[in-house]
Amino acid sequence: SFPADKKKGGGEPLNETASMSHFPTWQRVGGGLVVRGSHHLLLSPRRHAMAELRGLMDQLFLPPTLFYSTADSSKGEVMAAKAQQVLSQDLPVNVHLVTLEAVGSRSLLVRLGHQFAVGEDPEWSGEVEVDLKQLLAAFEVSACEELNLSANQLWAEQQAKKIRWKSSGSGDSAGERGQGEAGGCQVRLTAMQIKTFLLHL
């Protein structure tokens, strides 16, 4: 049990079970839950430590999740035909493909995220560009629209409606970030930034 801590868990045994009985008895029911974990120790030069850590984090916490559907569904037709080769080229080391989802039969929802914070790595914390048409060439992308993070509004429309607060600081960083431009499907990401796009096929 925990040491005394002013009744905030003190004296409570660590015997978590599968469930509990109903009020008013509140008795634990079922076998005890077993928690297992693993530790990973990285022995890296300080200069390269975050680069190795970020890659390992993705492998451990965000492994690819596969979803299947019948080929005759509207979403299945888009994905099934292109399943052999989803990405036409490797992503930069500092870019993570957060979302790739079919929306109807002729669109894809794509989120890209920058992996590193400012100053975390001398090479990979910098700005990076990705061409969505080249990255997803197998889908023959015709146009790209940037959406807000929750994908329910065009990013430009959200910015137009945004309240502009007067500040003595350095300005409105969200408004100044640009819309990933360099041409519609050319995405520019800065440190720790996530952008969402609707791709028309």
Short mmCIF file of C-alpha atoms in Angstrom, two decimals:
data_model
loop_
_atom_site.label_atom_id
_atom_site.label_comp_id
_atom_site.label_asym_id
_atom_site.label_seq_id
_atom_site.Cartn_x
_atom_site.Cartn_y
_atom_site.Cartn_z
CA SER A 1 0.00 0.00 0.00
CA PHE A 2 0.97 3.64 -0.32
CA PRO A 3 2.62 5.50 2.57
CA ALA A 4 0.47 7.81 4.65
CA ASP A 5 -0.54 10.82 2.57
CA LYS A 6 -3.45 12.51 4.34
CA LYS A 7 -6.03 9.98 3.11
CA LYS A 8 -5.21 10.54 -0.55
CA GLY A 9 -4.57 6.91 -1.28
CA GLY A 10 -2.79 6.04 1.93
CA GLY A 11 -3.66 2.61 3.28
CA GLU A 12 -5.34 1.54 0.04
CA PRO A 13 -3.92 -1.74 -1.28
CA LEU A 14 -2.90 -1.97 -4.93
CA ASN A 15 -5.40 -4.72 -5.70
CA GLU A 16 -7.24 -3.42 -8.77
CA THR A 17 -9.66 -6.06 -10.06
CA ALA A 18 -11.63 -6.56 -13.24
CA SER A 19 -14.78 -4.97 -11.78
CA MET A 20 -16.67 -4.01 -8.62
CA SER A 21 -20.07 -4.93 -7.23
CA HIS A 22 -22.90 -2.42 -7.17
CA PHE A 23 -23.81 0.04 -4.43
CA PRO A 24 -23.91 -0.28 -1.46
CA THR A 25 -21.47 -3.16 -1.07
CA TRP A 26 -18.71 -1.98 -3.41
CA GLN A 27 -16.85 -5.29 -3.28
CA ARG A 28 -14.08 -6.04 -5.75
CA VAL A 29 -15.02 -8.79 -8.21
CA GLY A 30 -12.84 -10.93 -10.46
CA GLY A 31 -9.16 -11.56 -10.71
CA GLY A 32 -6.53 -8.94 -10.14
CA LEU A 33 -5.39 -6.85 -13.09
CA VAL A 34 -1.82 -7.36 -14.22
CA VAL A 35 0.15 -4.44 -15.58
CA ARG A 36 3.28 -5.09 -17.58
CA GLY A 37 5.71 -2.64 -19.09
CA SER A 38 9.08 -2.38 -20.69
CA HIS A 39 11.95 0.06 -20.43
CA HIS A 40 14.11 1.25 -23.30
CA LEU A 41 17.49 2.75 -22.56
CA LEU A 42 19.09 4.91 -25.25
CA LEU A 43 22.83 5.49 -25.05
CA SER A 44 23.33 8.30 -27.52
CA PRO A 45 25.49 11.39 -27.86
CA ARG A 46 23.54 14.39 -26.61
CA ARG A 47 23.55 15.95 -30.08
CA HIS A 48 21.60 13.03 -31.59
CA ALA A 49 19.57 11.91 -28.57
CA MET A 50 16.24 13.53 -29.49
CA ALA A 51 16.40 12.30 -33.08
CA GLU A 52 16.73 8.72 -31.86
CA LEU A 53 14.13 9.23 -29.13
CA ARG A 54 11.46 10.61 -31.47
CA GLY A 55 11.84 7.67 -33.84
CA LEU A 56 11.62 5.15 -31.03
CA MET A 57 8.57 6.90 -29.56
CA ASP A 58 6.68 6.46 -32.84
CA GLN A 59 7.56 2.79 -33.06
CA LEU A 60 6.39 2.14 -29.49
CA PHE A 61 3.36 4.39 -29.09
CA LEU A 62 2.08 4.96 -32.64
CA PRO A 63 2.51 1.74 -34.60
CA PRO A 64 0.54 1.58 -37.87
CA THR A 65 -3.13 0.74 -37.34
CA LEU A 66 -4.75 -1.16 -40.19
CA PHE A 67 -8.46 -0.97 -41.01
CA TYR A 68 -10.24 -3.17 -43.52
CA SER A 69 -13.49 -2.83 -45.43
CA THR A 70 -15.20 -4.57 -48.30
CA ALA A 71 -13.95 -3.58 -51.76
CA ASP A 72 -17.44 -2.57 -52.91
CA SER A 73 -17.80 0.20 -50.33
CA SER A 74 -17.20 3.77 -51.45
CA LYS A 75 -14.13 4.14 -49.23
CA GLY A 76 -12.83 0.69 -50.04
CA GLU A 77 -12.72 1.33 -53.78
CA VAL A 78 -10.35 4.26 -53.36
CA MET A 79 -8.04 2.56 -50.91
CA ALA A 80 -8.07 -0.97 -52.32
CA ALA A 81 -6.85 0.10 -55.74
CA LYS A 82 -3.90 1.96 -54.25
CA ALA A 83 -3.06 -0.38 -51.38
CA GLN A 84 0.07 -1.78 -53.02
CA GLN A 85 2.00 1.46 -52.61
CA VAL A 86 0.46 4.17 -50.44
CA LEU A 87 3.45 6.52 -50.18
CA SER A 88 5.39 7.17 -53.36
CA GLN A 89 8.42 8.43 -51.45
CA ASP A 90 9.82 8.42 -47.94
CA LEU A 91 8.76 11.18 -45.58
CA PRO A 92 11.48 13.41 -44.15
CA VAL A 93 12.81 12.14 -40.83
CA ASN A 94 11.15 15.01 -38.97
CA VAL A 95 7.66 14.56 -40.48
CA HIS A 96 5.02 12.14 -39.21
CA LEU A 97 1.98 10.99 -41.19
CA VAL A 98 -0.68 11.42 -38.50
CA THR A 99 -3.79 10.67 -40.59
CA LEU A 100 -4.51 9.10 -43.97
CA GLU A 101 -8.24 8.46 -44.36
CA ALA A 102 -10.57 8.03 -47.33
CA VAL A 103 -13.41 10.55 -47.37
CA GLY A 104 -16.05 9.32 -49.79
CA SER A 105 -14.82 7.86 -53.06
CA ARG A 106 -12.73 10.75 -54.40
CA SER A 107 -11.05 12.45 -51.43
CA LEU A 108 -8.42 11.79 -48.77
CA LEU A 109 -8.00 13.39 -45.36
CA VAL A 110 -4.30 13.84 -44.58
CA ARG A 111 -2.57 15.20 -41.49
CA LEU A 112 1.16 15.79 -41.31
CA GLY A 113 3.00 16.67 -38.13
CA HIS A 114 6.46 18.05 -37.45
CA GLN A 115 8.21 15.73 -34.99
CA PHE A 116 10.64 18.07 -33.24
CA ALA A 117 10.41 21.10 -30.98
CA VAL A 118 12.47 24.24 -31.42
CA GLY A 119 16.11 23.57 -30.49
CA GLU A 120 15.63 19.83 -29.88
CA ASP A 121 17.89 18.81 -32.74
CA PRO A 122 20.38 20.93 -34.69
CA GLU A 123 19.24 19.45 -38.01
CA TRP A 124 15.66 18.19 -37.65
CA SER A 125 14.07 21.04 -35.66
CA GLY A 126 14.08 23.31 -38.70
CA GLU A 127 11.37 24.04 -41.22
CA VAL A 128 10.55 21.28 -43.70
CA GLU A 129 8.50 21.03 -46.89
CA VAL A 130 6.50 18.11 -48.27
CA ASP A 131 4.77 17.93 -51.65
CA LEU A 132 1.52 16.02 -51.15
CA LYS A 133 1.11 15.32 -54.87
CA GLN A 134 4.50 13.66 -54.98
CA LEU A 135 4.10 11.93 -51.63
CA LEU A 136 0.76 10.38 -52.67
CA ALA A 137 1.39 10.15 -56.40
CA ALA A 138 -0.39 6.78 -56.62
CA PHE A 139 -3.67 8.53 -55.81
CA GLU A 140 -3.30 11.10 -58.61
CA VAL A 141 -4.11 14.11 -56.44
CA SER A 142 -5.70 16.97 -58.38
CA ALA A 143 -6.07 19.60 -55.65
CA CYS A 144 -5.42 20.20 -51.95
CA GLU A 145 -7.35 22.30 -49.44
CA GLU A 146 -6.00 23.08 -46.00
CA LEU A 147 -8.48 22.51 -43.17
CA ASN A 148 -8.37 23.37 -39.50
CA LEU A 149 -7.00 20.71 -37.15
CA SER A 150 -10.41 19.10 -36.51
CA ALA A 151 -11.08 19.00 -40.29
CA ASN A 152 -14.50 20.66 -40.11
CA GLN A 153 -13.64 24.01 -41.68
CA LEU A 154 -11.32 25.47 -44.28
CA TRP A 155 -8.25 26.95 -42.59
CA ALA A 156 -8.60 30.23 -44.51
CA GLU A 157 -12.23 30.60 -43.41
CA GLN A 158 -11.29 29.96 -39.79
CA GLN A 159 -8.57 32.59 -39.95
CA ALA A 160 -10.95 35.13 -41.52
CA LYS A 161 -13.37 34.73 -38.58
CA LYS A 162 -10.67 34.72 -35.93
CA ILE A 163 -10.80 37.40 -33.25
CA ARG A 164 -7.67 39.55 -33.42
CA TRP A 165 -6.55 40.56 -29.94
CA LYS A 166 -4.42 43.65 -29.49
CA SER A 167 -1.12 42.72 -27.94
CA SER A 168 2.20 44.33 -27.14
CA GLY A 169 3.95 41.05 -28.03
CA SER A 170 5.54 40.00 -31.28
CA GLY A 171 2.25 39.51 -33.12
CA ASP A 172 -0.21 36.80 -33.96
CA SER A 173 1.91 33.73 -34.60
CA ALA A 174 -1.06 31.60 -35.72
CA GLY A 175 -2.09 34.16 -38.32
CA GLU A 176 1.44 34.72 -39.55
CA ARG A 177 2.30 31.08 -40.16
CA GLY A 178 1.16 31.00 -43.76
CA GLN A 179 -1.16 28.41 -45.26
CA GLY A 180 1.46 25.85 -46.16
CA GLU A 181 1.85 27.63 -49.44
CA ALA A 182 4.35 27.37 -52.03
CA GLY A 183 1.50 26.09 -54.13
CA GLY A 184 -1.61 24.41 -52.74
CA CYS A 185 -0.23 20.91 -52.20
CA GLN A 186 3.19 22.06 -51.04
CA VAL A 187 3.14 21.82 -47.23
CA ARG A 188 5.55 23.79 -45.08
CA LEU A 189 5.86 22.73 -41.43
CA THR A 190 7.66 24.44 -38.58
CA ALA A 191 8.64 22.86 -35.26
CA MET A 192 5.83 20.80 -33.63
CA GLN A 193 3.27 22.02 -36.16
CA ILE A 194 0.40 19.83 -37.42
CA LYS A 195 -1.54 20.62 -40.59
CA THR A 196 -4.65 19.00 -42.03
CA PHE A 197 -5.53 18.73 -45.72
CA LEU A 198 -8.38 17.46 -47.85
CA LEU A 199 -6.98 15.99 -51.06
CA HIS A 200 -9.22 15.75 -54.11
CA LEU A 201 -8.47 12.84 -56.44
#
